[in-house]
Each structure stands twice: as C-alpha cells, then as structure tokens.
Coordinates of C-alpha atoms and ligand atoms in Angstrom, one line a residue:
M453 CA 0.1 -0.1 0.0
R454 CA 2.7 2.0 0.9
L455 CA 4.5 1.5 -2.4
I456 CA 1.5 2.3 -4.4
S457 CA 1.0 6.0 -2.6
D458 CA 5.0 6.7 -2.6
I459 CA 4.8 6.2 -6.2
P460 CA 4.6 10.1 -7.5
V461 CA 6.7 10.9 -5.3
L462 CA 9.6 8.2 -6.2
L463 CA 9.4 9.6 -9.9
Y464 CA 10.6 12.6 -8.7
L465 CA 13.6 10.5 -7.0
S466 CA 17.0 9.8 -9.2
Y467 CA 17.4 6.3 -10.6
A468 CA 20.1 5.4 -8.0
V469 CA 17.8 6.4 -5.1
L470 CA 14.9 4.4 -6.2
H471 CA 17.6 1.7 -7.1
S472 CA 18.5 1.6 -3.6
F473 CA 14.9 1.7 -1.9
L474 CA 13.6 -1.3 -4.0
L475 CA 17.2 -3.1 -2.9
H476 CA 16.3 -3.0 0.9
T477 CA 14.9 -6.3 0.5
L478 CA 18.4 -8.0 0.3
A479 CA 19.1 -10.1 3.7
Y480 CA 22.3 -9.6 5.0
E481 CA 23.4 -9.2 8.8
V482 CA 23.8 -6.1 10.9
C483 CA 26.9 -6.6 13.0
S484 CA 26.4 -3.7 14.8
N485 CA 23.9 -0.8 15.9
E486 CA 25.9 1.7 16.2
A487 CA 24.7 4.5 13.8
G488 CA 22.4 2.1 12.3
G489 CA 25.1 -0.3 11.3
G490 CA 27.0 1.9 9.7
E491 CA 28.8 1.7 6.3
D492 CA 31.1 -1.1 7.6
G493 CA 28.9 -3.0 9.8
I494 CA 27.1 -5.6 7.9
C495 CA 28.1 -9.2 6.7
P496 CA 26.4 -11.6 3.9
N497 CA 23.6 -13.3 5.1
G498 CA 24.0 -16.4 8.3
D499 CA 27.9 -14.9 8.6
T500 CA 29.3 -14.2 11.5
C501 CA 30.5 -10.6 12.2
C502 CA 34.0 -10.0 13.6
R503 CA 34.9 -6.9 15.1
R504 CA 38.4 -6.3 13.5
P505 CA 41.2 -4.1 15.2
D506 CA 40.9 -1.1 12.9
N507 CA 37.4 -1.3 14.5
S508 CA 35.6 -2.0 11.2
W509 CA 33.6 -5.3 11.2
G510 CA 34.5 -8.3 8.8
C511 CA 32.8 -11.3 8.1
I512 CA 33.0 -15.2 8.4
A513 CA 31.6 -17.2 5.2
S514 CA 28.0 -19.2 6.7
D515 CA 29.7 -22.3 5.3
M516 CA 31.7 -22.1 8.4
G517 CA 28.5 -21.9 10.8
R518 CA 25.4 -20.4 10.6
N519 CA 26.8 -17.4 12.7
T520 CA 28.6 -19.6 15.0
A521 CA 32.0 -19.3 13.4
T522 CA 35.3 -18.3 15.8
C523 CA 36.4 -15.1 15.9
C524 CA 40.1 -15.0 16.4
S525 CA 40.8 -11.7 18.6
D526 CA 44.4 -12.5 19.2
D527 CA 45.7 -11.4 15.7
S528 CA 43.5 -9.5 14.2
F529 CA 41.8 -10.1 10.6
T530 CA 41.3 -14.1 10.9
G531 CA 39.0 -16.7 12.3
C532 CA 37.8 -20.2 12.3
P533 CA 34.6 -22.9 11.4
V534 CA 32.6 -23.3 14.4
G535 CA 33.8 -26.3 16.3
Y536 CA 37.7 -25.2 16.2
T537 CA 39.7 -22.8 18.2
C538 CA 42.1 -20.2 17.1
R539 CA 45.6 -21.0 18.0
S540 CA 47.8 -17.8 18.2
E541 CA 51.6 -19.2 17.9
E542 CA 50.5 -21.6 15.2
H543 CA 48.2 -19.3 13.4
D544 CA 45.8 -21.9 12.8
C545 CA 42.8 -23.5 14.3
I546 CA 42.1 -27.0 15.9
A547 CA 39.2 -28.9 16.3
L548 CA 37.5 -28.7 20.1
N549 CA 37.8 -32.4 20.9
N550 CA 34.5 -32.2 22.5
S551 CA 32.9 -30.7 19.4
K552 CA 29.8 -32.5 18.1
S553 CA 29.8 -30.1 15.8
R554 CA 29.6 -31.3 11.8
F555 CA 32.6 -28.8 11.0
A556 CA 34.9 -31.6 13.9
D557 CA 36.0 -33.0 10.7
P558 CA 37.9 -36.4 11.3
L559 CA 40.1 -35.3 8.4
T560 CA 41.1 -31.9 9.8
R561 CA 41.8 -31.9 12.9
V562 CA 44.0 -28.6 11.8
L563 CA 42.9 -26.1 9.5
P564 CA 44.6 -22.8 8.0
R565 CA 42.9 -19.9 9.2
Y566 CA 40.1 -17.8 7.4
R567 CA 41.0 -14.4 6.3
L568 CA 37.9 -12.2 7.4
C569 CA 36.3 -9.9 4.5
H570 CA 35.0 -6.5 4.8
A571 CA 31.5 -6.5 2.8
N572 CA 29.8 -2.8 2.8
E573 CA 28.6 -3.8 -0.6
I574 CA 26.3 -6.8 -0.3
R575 CA 23.2 -4.6 0.6
T576 CA 22.5 -4.6 -3.4
V577 CA 22.4 -6.9 -6.1
H578 CA 23.0 -5.0 -8.8
G579 CA 21.3 -5.9 -13.3
L580 CA 23.0 -6.1 -16.5
L581 CA 20.4 -5.7 -19.0
V582 CA 20.1 -8.8 -21.3
N583 CA 21.6 -8.3 -24.5
A584 CA 18.4 -7.9 -26.3
S585 CA 19.9 -8.0 -29.9
S586 CA 20.7 -11.8 -29.1
M587 CA 16.9 -12.3 -27.4
K588 CA 14.3 -13.5 -29.5
N589 CA 11.6 -11.1 -27.5
S590 CA 13.5 -8.4 -27.1
T591 CA 10.5 -6.4 -25.1
I592 CA 10.9 -8.0 -22.2
H593 CA 13.0 -6.0 -19.3
A594 CA 15.4 -8.9 -17.9
E595 CA 18.9 -8.4 -16.0
I596 CA 21.6 -10.1 -14.9
P597 CA 22.3 -10.1 -11.3
Y598 CA 25.7 -9.4 -9.7
F599 CA 27.6 -7.8 -6.9
S600 CA 30.4 -5.8 -6.9
N601 CA 32.7 -3.8 -5.4
M602 CA 32.8 -0.8 -7.7
G603 CA 28.9 -0.4 -8.2
P604 CA 27.2 -0.9 -11.1
L605 CA 28.8 -1.2 -14.2
E606 CA 27.4 1.4 -16.4
R607 CA 27.9 3.9 -13.1
I608 CA 31.6 3.4 -12.8
P609 CA 33.3 6.5 -14.5
A610 CA 35.3 6.5 -17.3
N611 CA 38.4 8.3 -15.3
V612 CA 37.9 5.5 -12.7
S613 CA 38.0 2.5 -15.6
S614 CA 40.9 3.1 -16.8
T615 CA 42.7 2.6 -13.3
V616 CA 41.4 -0.8 -13.4
D617 CA 43.9 -3.1 -13.9
M618 CA 42.4 -6.5 -13.2
A619 CA 39.1 -7.8 -13.1
L620 CA 37.8 -11.1 -11.2
I621 CA 34.5 -12.7 -11.8
I622 CA 33.3 -15.3 -9.6
I623 CA 30.9 -18.3 -9.9
H624 CA 29.1 -19.7 -6.7
G625 CA 28.3 -23.1 -5.7
A626 CA 24.8 -24.8 -5.4
T627 CA 23.7 -22.7 -2.9
R628 CA 24.0 -19.7 -4.7
N629 CA 25.7 -17.4 -2.1
G630 CA 26.8 -14.4 -4.3
D631 CA 27.0 -12.7 -1.5
D632 CA 29.4 -14.4 0.4
Y633 CA 31.7 -15.5 -3.0
F634 CA 31.8 -11.8 -3.6
C635 CA 33.1 -11.7 0.2
A636 CA 35.7 -14.5 0.1
A637 CA 36.6 -12.9 -3.2
K638 CA 37.3 -9.6 -1.3
A639 CA 39.4 -11.0 1.5
T640 CA 41.5 -12.2 -1.3
L641 CA 42.5 -8.8 -2.5
E642 CA 44.7 -7.9 0.6
L643 CA 46.7 -11.5 -0.4
Q644 CA 48.4 -10.2 -3.4
D645 CA 50.5 -7.2 -4.7
R646 CA 50.0 -7.0 -8.1
F647 CA 47.6 -5.0 -8.9
S648 CA 46.4 -1.6 -7.6
N649 CA 42.6 -1.7 -8.7
V650 CA 40.9 -4.8 -9.0
L651 CA 37.2 -4.9 -10.2
I652 CA 35.5 -7.9 -8.4
L653 CA 32.1 -9.3 -9.6
S654 CA 30.5 -12.0 -8.5
L655 CA 27.7 -13.6 -10.4
N656 CA 24.2 -14.9 -8.6
Y657 CA 22.4 -17.5 -10.8
Y658 CA 18.8 -17.5 -8.8
S659 CA 16.5 -20.3 -8.5
V660 CA 12.9 -19.7 -8.9
S661 CA 12.4 -20.6 -5.9
D662 CA 14.6 -17.9 -4.3
D663 CA 13.2 -14.9 -3.2
R664 CA 14.5 -12.3 -5.8
P665 CA 15.0 -8.6 -5.0
R666 CA 13.7 -7.9 -8.1
H667 CA 11.4 -9.7 -10.6
S668 CA 13.6 -8.6 -13.7
L669 CA 16.6 -10.5 -12.3
L670 CA 17.3 -13.8 -14.2
Y671 CA 16.5 -17.4 -12.6
W672 CA 16.3 -20.9 -13.6
N673 CA 14.4 -23.9 -12.7
S674 CA 14.8 -26.1 -9.8
K675 CA 14.2 -29.7 -11.7
D676 CA 18.3 -30.1 -10.8
A677 CA 18.3 -29.3 -7.4
D678 CA 22.2 -27.8 -8.1
G679 CA 21.0 -25.7 -10.8
Q680 CA 20.6 -26.9 -14.4
W681 CA 23.2 -23.0 -14.9
R682 CA 26.0 -25.4 -14.3
Y683 CA 25.9 -26.8 -17.5
G684 CA 24.4 -24.0 -19.8
A685 CA 20.8 -24.4 -19.5
D686 CA 18.7 -21.7 -19.9
S687 CA 17.2 -19.3 -17.5
S688 CA 13.5 -20.0 -17.0
G689 CA 12.8 -16.1 -17.1
P690 CA 12.1 -13.5 -17.4
V691 CA 13.5 -14.5 -20.6
R692 CA 15.4 -17.6 -21.4
Y693 CA 19.6 -17.1 -21.6
S694 CA 22.2 -19.6 -21.1
S695 CA 23.8 -19.4 -17.8
F696 CA 26.9 -19.4 -20.2
S697 CA 26.0 -16.4 -22.6
V698 CA 25.4 -14.4 -19.0
L699 CA 28.9 -15.3 -17.9
D700 CA 30.2 -14.5 -22.2
Q701 CA 28.0 -10.9 -21.7
V702 CA 29.6 -10.0 -18.5
V703 CA 33.2 -11.1 -19.8
G704 CA 32.6 -9.0 -23.2
Q705 CA 31.6 -6.2 -21.1
V706 CA 34.5 -6.1 -18.5
Q707 CA 36.5 -6.4 -22.0
R708 CA 35.0 -3.5 -23.5
Q709 CA 34.8 -1.3 -20.5
F710 CA 38.2 -1.4 -19.1
A711 CA 41.0 -0.5 -21.3
N712 CA 43.9 -1.0 -19.5
L713 CA 43.3 -4.7 -17.9
Q714 CA 46.5 -6.9 -17.4
R715 CA 44.5 -9.5 -16.3
I716 CA 40.8 -11.3 -16.3
T717 CA 39.9 -14.4 -14.3
V718 CA 36.6 -16.5 -14.0
A719 CA 37.2 -18.8 -10.7
G720 CA 34.4 -20.6 -9.4
H721 CA 34.2 -23.3 -6.8
S722 CA 31.9 -26.5 -6.6
A723 CA 29.2 -26.2 -8.6
G724 CA 30.7 -22.6 -10.2
G725 CA 33.9 -25.0 -11.0
Q726 CA 31.7 -27.2 -12.9
L727 CA 30.2 -23.7 -14.8
T728 CA 33.4 -22.3 -15.3
Q729 CA 35.1 -25.6 -16.4
R730 CA 32.2 -26.1 -19.0
W731 CA 32.1 -22.2 -19.9
A732 CA 35.8 -22.2 -20.5
L733 CA 35.3 -25.6 -23.1
L734 CA 32.5 -24.1 -24.9
S735 CA 32.1 -20.3 -24.9
D736 CA 33.7 -18.9 -27.8
V737 CA 34.1 -15.2 -25.9
P738 CA 38.4 -14.3 -26.8
Q739 CA 40.1 -15.7 -24.2
N740 CA 43.1 -15.0 -25.8
G741 CA 44.6 -12.1 -27.8
G742 CA 44.0 -9.0 -25.7
N743 CA 46.5 -7.3 -23.8
Y744 CA 45.9 -9.2 -20.6
H745 CA 46.1 -12.5 -19.6
F746 CA 43.1 -14.6 -19.1
Q747 CA 42.3 -17.4 -17.0
T748 CA 39.8 -19.3 -15.3
V749 CA 40.1 -21.2 -11.8
V750 CA 37.9 -24.4 -11.6
A751 CA 38.1 -25.0 -7.9
N752 CA 36.3 -28.2 -6.1
P753 CA 33.7 -29.3 -8.5
S754 CA 31.8 -32.4 -8.3
N755 CA 32.0 -33.6 -12.1
Y756 CA 33.7 -32.7 -15.4
A757 CA 33.0 -32.6 -18.8
Y758 CA 35.1 -35.1 -20.2
L759 CA 36.4 -35.0 -23.6
S760 CA 36.8 -38.2 -24.5
P761 CA 34.5 -41.4 -23.7
H762 CA 37.1 -43.0 -22.0
R763 CA 36.8 -43.1 -17.9
Y764 CA 39.7 -44.8 -15.7
M765 CA 38.1 -47.9 -14.5
N766 CA 39.6 -50.3 -12.5
G767 CA 42.6 -49.6 -12.9
S768 CA 43.1 -48.3 -16.7
W769 CA 41.6 -46.1 -18.9
T770 CA 38.6 -47.9 -20.9
I771 CA 35.8 -46.8 -22.8
P772 CA 33.3 -48.9 -20.3
N773 CA 30.0 -51.1 -21.2
N774 CA 27.7 -48.5 -20.4
I775 CA 24.9 -50.5 -20.1
N776 CA 24.5 -50.0 -16.6
C777 CA 25.0 -46.2 -16.8
P778 CA 24.2 -45.1 -20.2
D779 CA 24.2 -41.5 -20.0
Y780 CA 27.6 -41.5 -18.5
D781 CA 28.8 -39.7 -21.2
K782 CA 26.3 -37.3 -22.1
W783 CA 26.5 -33.6 -21.3
E784 CA 27.2 -32.5 -18.3
W785 CA 29.8 -35.3 -18.2
G786 CA 30.8 -35.6 -21.3
L787 CA 30.3 -34.4 -24.8
Q788 CA 27.3 -36.1 -26.2
S789 CA 23.7 -34.9 -26.0
G790 CA 21.6 -35.9 -23.9
G791 CA 21.7 -36.0 -20.2
D792 CA 20.3 -33.8 -17.3
A793 CA 18.6 -31.5 -19.8
D794 CA 19.0 -30.3 -23.5
V795 CA 21.3 -27.7 -23.5
R796 CA 21.1 -25.4 -27.3
Y797 CA 24.1 -23.2 -26.1
R798 CA 25.8 -27.2 -25.9
D799 CA 24.1 -27.9 -29.5
E800 CA 25.0 -24.8 -30.8
A801 CA 29.0 -24.6 -29.8
L802 CA 29.3 -28.3 -30.9
A803 CA 27.3 -28.5 -34.0
K804 CA 30.0 -27.1 -36.4
N805 CA 33.5 -28.7 -35.6
V806 CA 34.3 -30.5 -32.1
T807 CA 37.9 -31.2 -33.1
A808 CA 38.1 -26.9 -33.5
V809 CA 36.4 -26.4 -29.8
L810 CA 38.9 -29.1 -28.5
E811 CA 41.7 -27.6 -30.1
R812 CA 40.3 -24.3 -28.7
Y813 CA 40.2 -25.5 -25.3
K814 CA 44.0 -26.9 -25.3
T815 CA 45.1 -23.8 -25.9
R816 CA 43.0 -21.5 -22.9
N817 CA 44.7 -21.1 -18.9
V818 CA 42.8 -23.2 -16.9
Y819 CA 43.8 -24.0 -13.4
Y820 CA 42.3 -27.4 -11.5
L821 CA 42.6 -26.5 -8.2
V822 CA 41.1 -29.6 -5.4
G823 CA 41.5 -29.4 -1.9
G824 CA 43.8 -31.7 -0.2
L825 CA 41.3 -33.0 1.8
D826 CA 37.9 -32.4 -0.2
R827 CA 38.0 -36.4 -0.1
C828 CA 34.9 -37.1 1.9
N829 CA 32.0 -38.7 0.1
V830 CA 29.2 -39.3 3.2
S831 CA 26.1 -37.6 3.0
E832 CA 25.1 -34.9 5.4
S833 CA 22.3 -37.1 7.0
E834 CA 24.8 -39.8 7.7
A835 CA 27.4 -38.0 8.6
S836 CA 28.7 -37.3 12.3
G837 CA 31.6 -34.8 12.6
W838 CA 32.5 -32.7 9.7
C839 CA 32.9 -35.4 7.2
H840 CA 30.2 -34.4 5.1
S841 CA 30.8 -34.3 1.8
H842 CA 29.3 -30.6 0.9
G843 CA 26.6 -32.3 -1.6
L844 CA 28.9 -34.3 -3.6
E845 CA 26.9 -35.5 -6.7
T846 CA 26.7 -39.6 -6.7
K847 CA 24.6 -40.6 -9.6
C848 CA 26.8 -43.3 -11.5
M849 CA 27.8 -40.8 -14.1
D850 CA 29.5 -38.6 -11.4
M851 CA 31.3 -41.7 -9.5
W852 CA 32.6 -43.1 -12.9
Q853 CA 35.0 -39.9 -12.7
G854 CA 35.2 -40.8 -9.1
S855 CA 34.6 -41.7 -5.6
N856 CA 35.4 -37.7 -4.2
R857 CA 36.0 -34.9 -5.8
Y858 CA 39.9 -35.2 -4.8
E859 CA 39.7 -38.4 -7.1
R860 CA 37.5 -37.4 -9.9
N861 CA 40.3 -33.6 -10.0
S862 CA 43.2 -35.9 -10.2
R863 CA 41.6 -38.1 -12.8
Y864 CA 40.4 -35.2 -14.9
V865 CA 43.3 -34.1 -15.4
A866 CA 44.7 -37.5 -16.4
S867 CA 42.4 -37.7 -18.7
L868 CA 43.5 -34.4 -20.5
R869 CA 47.1 -35.5 -20.2
R870 CA 46.6 -38.5 -22.4
L871 CA 45.1 -36.0 -25.1
G872 CA 47.9 -34.4 -25.4
F873 CA 46.9 -31.2 -23.0
G874 CA 50.3 -29.7 -21.5
G875 CA 50.8 -28.2 -18.1
K876 CA 51.7 -24.5 -19.5
H877 CA 47.7 -24.3 -20.0
H878 CA 45.9 -27.0 -18.1
Q879 CA 47.5 -26.9 -14.3
R880 CA 46.6 -29.1 -11.6
L881 CA 46.9 -27.5 -8.0
V882 CA 46.4 -29.2 -4.8
I883 CA 45.5 -26.9 -1.8
P884 CA 46.9 -28.9 1.2
G885 CA 44.9 -29.2 4.7
V886 CA 41.4 -27.6 3.4
G887 CA 38.1 -29.8 2.4
H888 CA 35.3 -28.5 0.5
D889 CA 35.7 -24.7 1.0
H890 CA 35.5 -21.8 -1.1
S891 CA 37.2 -19.3 0.9
M892 CA 40.4 -21.3 1.8
M893 CA 40.8 -22.3 -1.3
F894 CA 40.7 -18.9 -3.0
Q895 CA 42.8 -17.4 -0.1
S896 CA 45.3 -20.5 -0.4
P897 CA 48.7 -19.4 -1.7
N898 CA 47.9 -21.3 -4.5
G899 CA 44.8 -20.3 -5.1
I900 CA 46.4 -16.3 -5.2
H901 CA 48.6 -17.5 -7.4
A902 CA 46.2 -19.0 -9.7
I903 CA 43.7 -16.0 -9.3
Y904 CA 46.1 -12.9 -9.8
Y905 CA 49.9 -14.2 -10.8
G906 CA 49.6 -17.2 -13.2
V907 CA 51.2 -20.4 -12.2
P908 CA 54.6 -21.2 -13.9
E909 CA 54.9 -24.7 -15.8
G910 CA 55.3 -27.6 -13.7
T911 CA 55.0 -25.6 -10.5
N912 CA 52.6 -28.0 -7.7
V913 CA 51.3 -30.3 -10.7
E914 CA 51.6 -33.2 -8.3
T915 CA 52.8 -33.2 -4.6
A916 CA 53.4 -35.8 -2.4
E917 CA 49.9 -35.5 -1.2
S918 CA 48.3 -35.4 -4.5
R919 CA 50.0 -38.9 -5.7
Ligands
LIG1430 C1 42.5 -32.8 22.5 O1 43.7 -34.0 22.8 C2 44.2 -34.5 22.9 C3 44.8 -35.5 23.5 O2 44.0 -35.8 24.7 C4 45.0 -33.4 23.7 O3 46.8 -33.1 22.8 C5 44.9 -32.0 22.8 O4 45.5 -31.0 23.5 C6 43.6 -31.4 22.7 N1 43.2 -30.8 22.1 C7 42.4 -29.5 22.6 C8 42.4 -28.3 21.5 O5 42.1 -29.8 23.6
LIG1431 C1 24.2 -8.8 -28.3 O1 24.2 -10.2 -28.8 C2 24.6 -10.0 -30.2 C3 24.2 -11.1 -31.1 O2 24.7 -12.2 -30.1 C4 26.1 -9.6 -30.4 O3 26.9 -9.6 -31.7 C5 26.6 -8.6 -29.7 O4 28.4 -8.1 -29.5 C6 26.0 -8.4 -28.5 N1 26.7 -7.0 -27.3 C7 26.7 -7.1 -26.1 C8 27.0 -5.9 -25.7 O5 26.9 -8.2 -25.7
LIG1432 C1 7.2 -10.6 -26.2 O1 7.0 -10.7 -24.6 C2 5.5 -9.8 -24.4 C3 5.6 -9.6 -22.9 O2 5.4 -10.7 -22.5 C4 4.5 -10.2 -25.2 O3 3.7 -9.4 -25.2 C5 4.7 -10.5 -27.0 O4 3.7 -11.1 -27.6 C6 6.4 -10.9 -27.3 N1 6.4 -10.7 -28.8 C7 6.7 -11.9 -29.4 C8 7.4 -11.6 -30.5 O5 6.8 -13.1 -28.9
LIG1433 C1 36.8 11.1 -11.8 O1 36.5 12.5 -12.2 C2 35.5 12.7 -10.9 C3 34.6 13.9 -11.6 O2 36.0 15.0 -12.2 C4 36.6 13.3 -9.6 O3 36.2 13.7 -8.6 C5 37.2 12.0 -9.4 O4 38.2 12.3 -8.3 C6 38.1 11.4 -10.4 N1 38.2 10.3 -10.1 C7 39.5 9.5 -10.2 C8 39.8 7.7 -9.7 O5 40.4 10.3 -11.1
LIG1434 C1 35.5 -53.4 -12.3 O1 35.6 -54.6 -12.0 C2 34.4 -55.3 -11.3 C3 34.7 -56.2 -10.3 O2 35.3 -57.0 -11.1 C4 33.2 -55.3 -12.4 O3 31.9 -55.9 -11.7 C5 32.8 -54.2 -13.4 O4 32.1 -54.6 -14.7 C6 33.8 -53.7 -13.8 N1 33.8 -52.3 -14.4 C7 34.5 -52.2 -16.0 C8 34.1 -50.7 -16.2 O5 35.1 -53.3 -16.8
LIG1435 C1 37.4 -28.9 -37.6 O1 38.3 -28.1 -37.0 C2 39.6 -28.7 -37.6 C3 40.9 -28.0 -36.1 O2 40.7 -26.6 -36.4 C4 40.2 -28.6 -38.8 O3 41.8 -29.0 -39.2 C5 39.3 -29.1 -39.4 O4 39.5 -29.4 -40.9 C6 38.2 -28.6 -39.1 N1 36.9 -29.7 -39.9 C7 36.2 -29.1 -40.6 C8 35.1 -30.3 -41.2 O5 36.1 -27.8 -41.2
LIG1436 C1 34.3 -43.4 -0.5 O1 35.2 -43.7 -0.9 C2 36.0 -44.3 -0.5 C3 37.0 -44.3 -1.1 O2 37.7 -43.1 -0.5 C4 35.6 -45.9 -1.2 O3 36.0 -46.4 -0.8 C5 34.1 -45.9 -0.8 O4 33.3 -47.1 -1.5 C6 33.4 -44.5 -1.0 N1 31.7 -44.5 -0.5 C7 30.5 -44.7 -0.9 C8 29.4 -44.4 -0.2 O5 31.1 -44.2 -2.1

C-alpha cells in the first residue's frame, strides 16, 4: 500500500535512490547497532560478524557455521569454523576435542585460518541488462544479477575504469550464495600485491525458489536441485538466456569497458567450478589475444565435462560398457547430447566442429584446484562429525569420474594429459589441508597464485600428497 502511494514521490527521485530503495529486501547481517550498522557494519546473510582491530567489521562465510563461527581476537583479521579454536602461535585453527559439531572434521584436526572479508557492498545486487539483440523477444526487461565492489558497471566513470588493472569474476556454488562468494573474493585482495585496482564481480544464478529482490533478475528452474545453470541451460525467466551467455556477456562487457586490464580471471568453486570448466570449453568469447592474461580457475567441482568417452575404471583407462550407466558420457559429464537437460548453448557450440572446440580449449588457461582434503563422500544426513561431502554428486555418471572430488580432479587432469593437454595451460593445483571450502581455496597461497599471478609450468602439478 505504501508503495502505491509513494509512487508520485518516487518519480521525482533519481534512479540511484529508487534503485537502492527497491533493493532493501536483500537479507544481510547487521553487525553493529552503532549508527544503524554504519557503512562498515554488515555481512552476508548467515555469516558471523567479527570486530577487526581497526574497529571495522569482518565476516566469516556462512559455510563455516551459520552465525556461529569463531573470531580470532588475538591477531586481527582471521577466523575459524565453528567447532574449532584459534591457536595464536601456530596461526591456525584446531578442532575442539569434545565438539559434536559437523565441522569437527575427522580429516582436518588442524585447518588454516580464514581471512575475514569486509563486505559493505552486499546490500544490493546489481543488474546488467540482458543483451536484447541476442534474444528472440527483446521487449522484456531482464537483468543479470551480480555483486560488485565498484557499484553498477554502467555507473563506473571513465576516469575510474581506466585505472582498473584486473577483473575477477567469481561464481558461487549450488547454494547460490553470491554474497558470500563476493566476500571471499574481496578477502583475497589483501593477499596479493600485484594489482592496484581490481574489479570484483560475483554473479548470482538464482533459482525460481529464491526470493529475488527484483522480478527482472534472471532465474533458473529447480528441476535439478544443484542448478541447471551448471551446464549452460537457459534461464526460465523473465527471458530464456543460457547461464553461459550470461558469463559471455559479463566478460564481453568487462573487456570493452576497461581498457587497461592486465588480467581477467573467472573463478568458480563447487557448482561454480562446474560452470566455469564447461564455459571455458564451449564459449567462443576470446580468452586470448587481448593485452591481458585470461584464465579460469576451476575449484572443487563435483564433476567435469570429459573430452573423450574413456574413464579410469578398475585400474586403467577404458571405454566402459555403459549398459548400467547409459548417460555417463552425455552432457554435462561428457560431450554427447542428452544428459540431464537439453542445452541449446552446447548444441550450437558443438554443432560445427568438435575438434576445433577441443583445440581451442587446449590453448585456454585453466587451473584445476582441489582441496587436499576434499575427499569426503558421506552425505550430510549420514555424517557424524564434519566429514560430510557438501553435496557431492553421486549418480553413476559422477561415480565413474571417481568416488570423491579429490579423486575426480586427479583423474580428470590425467584424462586431459592423455589427450595431449600440456602443463602450461592446464594445470592441477592441490591446496593442502583444505576441504570443500571456497574461502580457504581462494585464500590459499596456490589460490592466490592461480587468481592473480598465474602458475609457471610445472609448479606443484603433482605433490606427494596428490599422488
Ligand atoms: C585434544 O586431545 C588431545 C589428546 O587428548 C590433546 O593433546 C589436545 O591438546 C586436545 N586439544 C584441545 C584443543 O583441547
Ligand atoms: C549482443 O548479442 C549480439 C548477437 O549475439 C552480439 O553480436 C553483440 O556483440 C552482443 N552485444 C553485447 C553488448 O553483448
Ligand atoms: C514478447 O513478450 C511480450 C511480453 O510478454 C509479449 O506481449 C509479446 O507478444 C512477445 N513478442 C513475441 C514476438 O513473442
Ligand atoms: C574522476 O572524475 C571525477 C569528476 O571529475 C573526480 O571527482 C574523481 O576524483 C575522479 N576520480 C579519479 C579516480 O580520477
Ligand atoms: C570393474 O570390476 C568390477 C568387479 O570385477 C566389475 O563388476 C565391473 O564390471 C568392472 N567395470 C568395468 C567398467 O570394467
Ligand atoms: C575442424 O577443425 C579442425 C581444427 O581446427 C580442422 O583441422 C578441420 O579441418 C575442421 N573440420 C571441418 C570439417 O571444418
Ligand atoms: C567413499 O570413498 C571410498 C574411497 O575413498 C570408497 O572406498 C567408498 O566405497 C566410498 N563410499 C561411498 C558410499 O561411495
């Protein structure tokens, strides 16, 4: 009712004010009541707020325990998951002995600390207008949802755009927590010293079941609980638009708008890692050839799109008899059509020349990151202790790629090596001591290298741990 009577007044307000007025429905934690939370006082929904030594507020991702993670007060800017305490001298987190928390992982008595993010930008989700000329029906208003550390792209002034030297585009996991991933990406900024002005965009692939802050934001159906956007399916509304077209458009926009970029990184974890790998394979957006380096970071996905029908079974690479698992090599697990959904983007990308697509992928920089402890294959309901798999996918098509994410990663990279994908462009990086956790993956030394510096050929491709 209020909204209706406010409309004449709103008409006189600027777009900016209207925008922020409408966006107040986005949920977030208010860390402090001082001055109504203040600019510095908010965290993504479900995060734990921690006060930092400079009196600002930092956030621990909700995956570390909904509102219950542990702030490390001794040093400063770090925290631990629920069920762990901070150890000052070792600068790590150690599991509480009596903890019944699911975070007290039998695999990980000791964890690296988590770097707090500082997330005053997650009050609003911005929208990039869907490219109308690529739509069948261009009359519908539809937007690609994203979080940004520089506000909406179209309002970044030219004199600021010209100072942006790197863009990091981050893709969330199956729970679609783009705000948390934004936060995790921001925390990596302080861990690098190479770039001075990094644009961070965290995309949000909403489900129809989500409470979207605006009806114009794209959403996907919920036929697949982990999201059909993982493998390029079209959105369900307000228009049909492939999740890969979304990324194509965002990358294209970044390439056009920021003339002095030295680096573009697209990084996804878990379901976001799946999307990133498949997009890097199928997209024809130029990834080489600019004045900048381009790479994709594929962290801890549940499965991969294989490039050949061979799988590692019973100790050797073979084309398996698929009577009991007929879909094992269909899209999204392999290149054949069929699988969980008809994906128009896949059909078009592979229609002309599959060999050319594979040759192109060979020249793309893809870093395959895996947590050295992302080895759990126990579902949450069965798990006692923290060793639950965080939604490991377990259809036969998945199991034929390996029994846990660590094994699937190592086998997938081995399958690429068999096809002649060399170490320069396609590299495997193990993150020691880390399980299925986006913050710790991205904030690890190898994660920082993959995102910001690149990885020289042969670095840590195999470690003692990864064998
Ligand atoms: C847990 O128990 C072990 C062995 O009893 C002990 O050495 C260790 O200090 C305990 N850790 C904590 C955090 O209490
Ligand atoms: C929009 O889509 C058309 C057709 O696919 C393409 O040629 C054009 O470059 C796109 N424009 C933007 C701004 O992405
Ligand atoms: C485009 O969408 C609008 C709004 O839903 C609808 O009225 C119109 O008929 C559609 N046009 C075409 C060509 O499908
Ligand atoms: C960009 O220009 C505006 C208006 O001229 C100015 O206020 C601002 O400080 C400039 N920013 C940068 C980074 O140069
Ligand atoms: C692997 O070995 C098991 C047990 O011997 C057998 O049942 C299965 O069919 C084999 N799988 C393949 C793909 O050969
Ligand atoms: C497909 O692409 C490959 C590699 O670029 C090329 O050698 C081959 O001639 C192409 N085949 C066709 C039918 O265009
Ligand atoms: C879990 O993985 C282990 C190997 O790490 C395997 O032996 C076991 O069968 C797997 N369990 C299930 C339920 O898949």
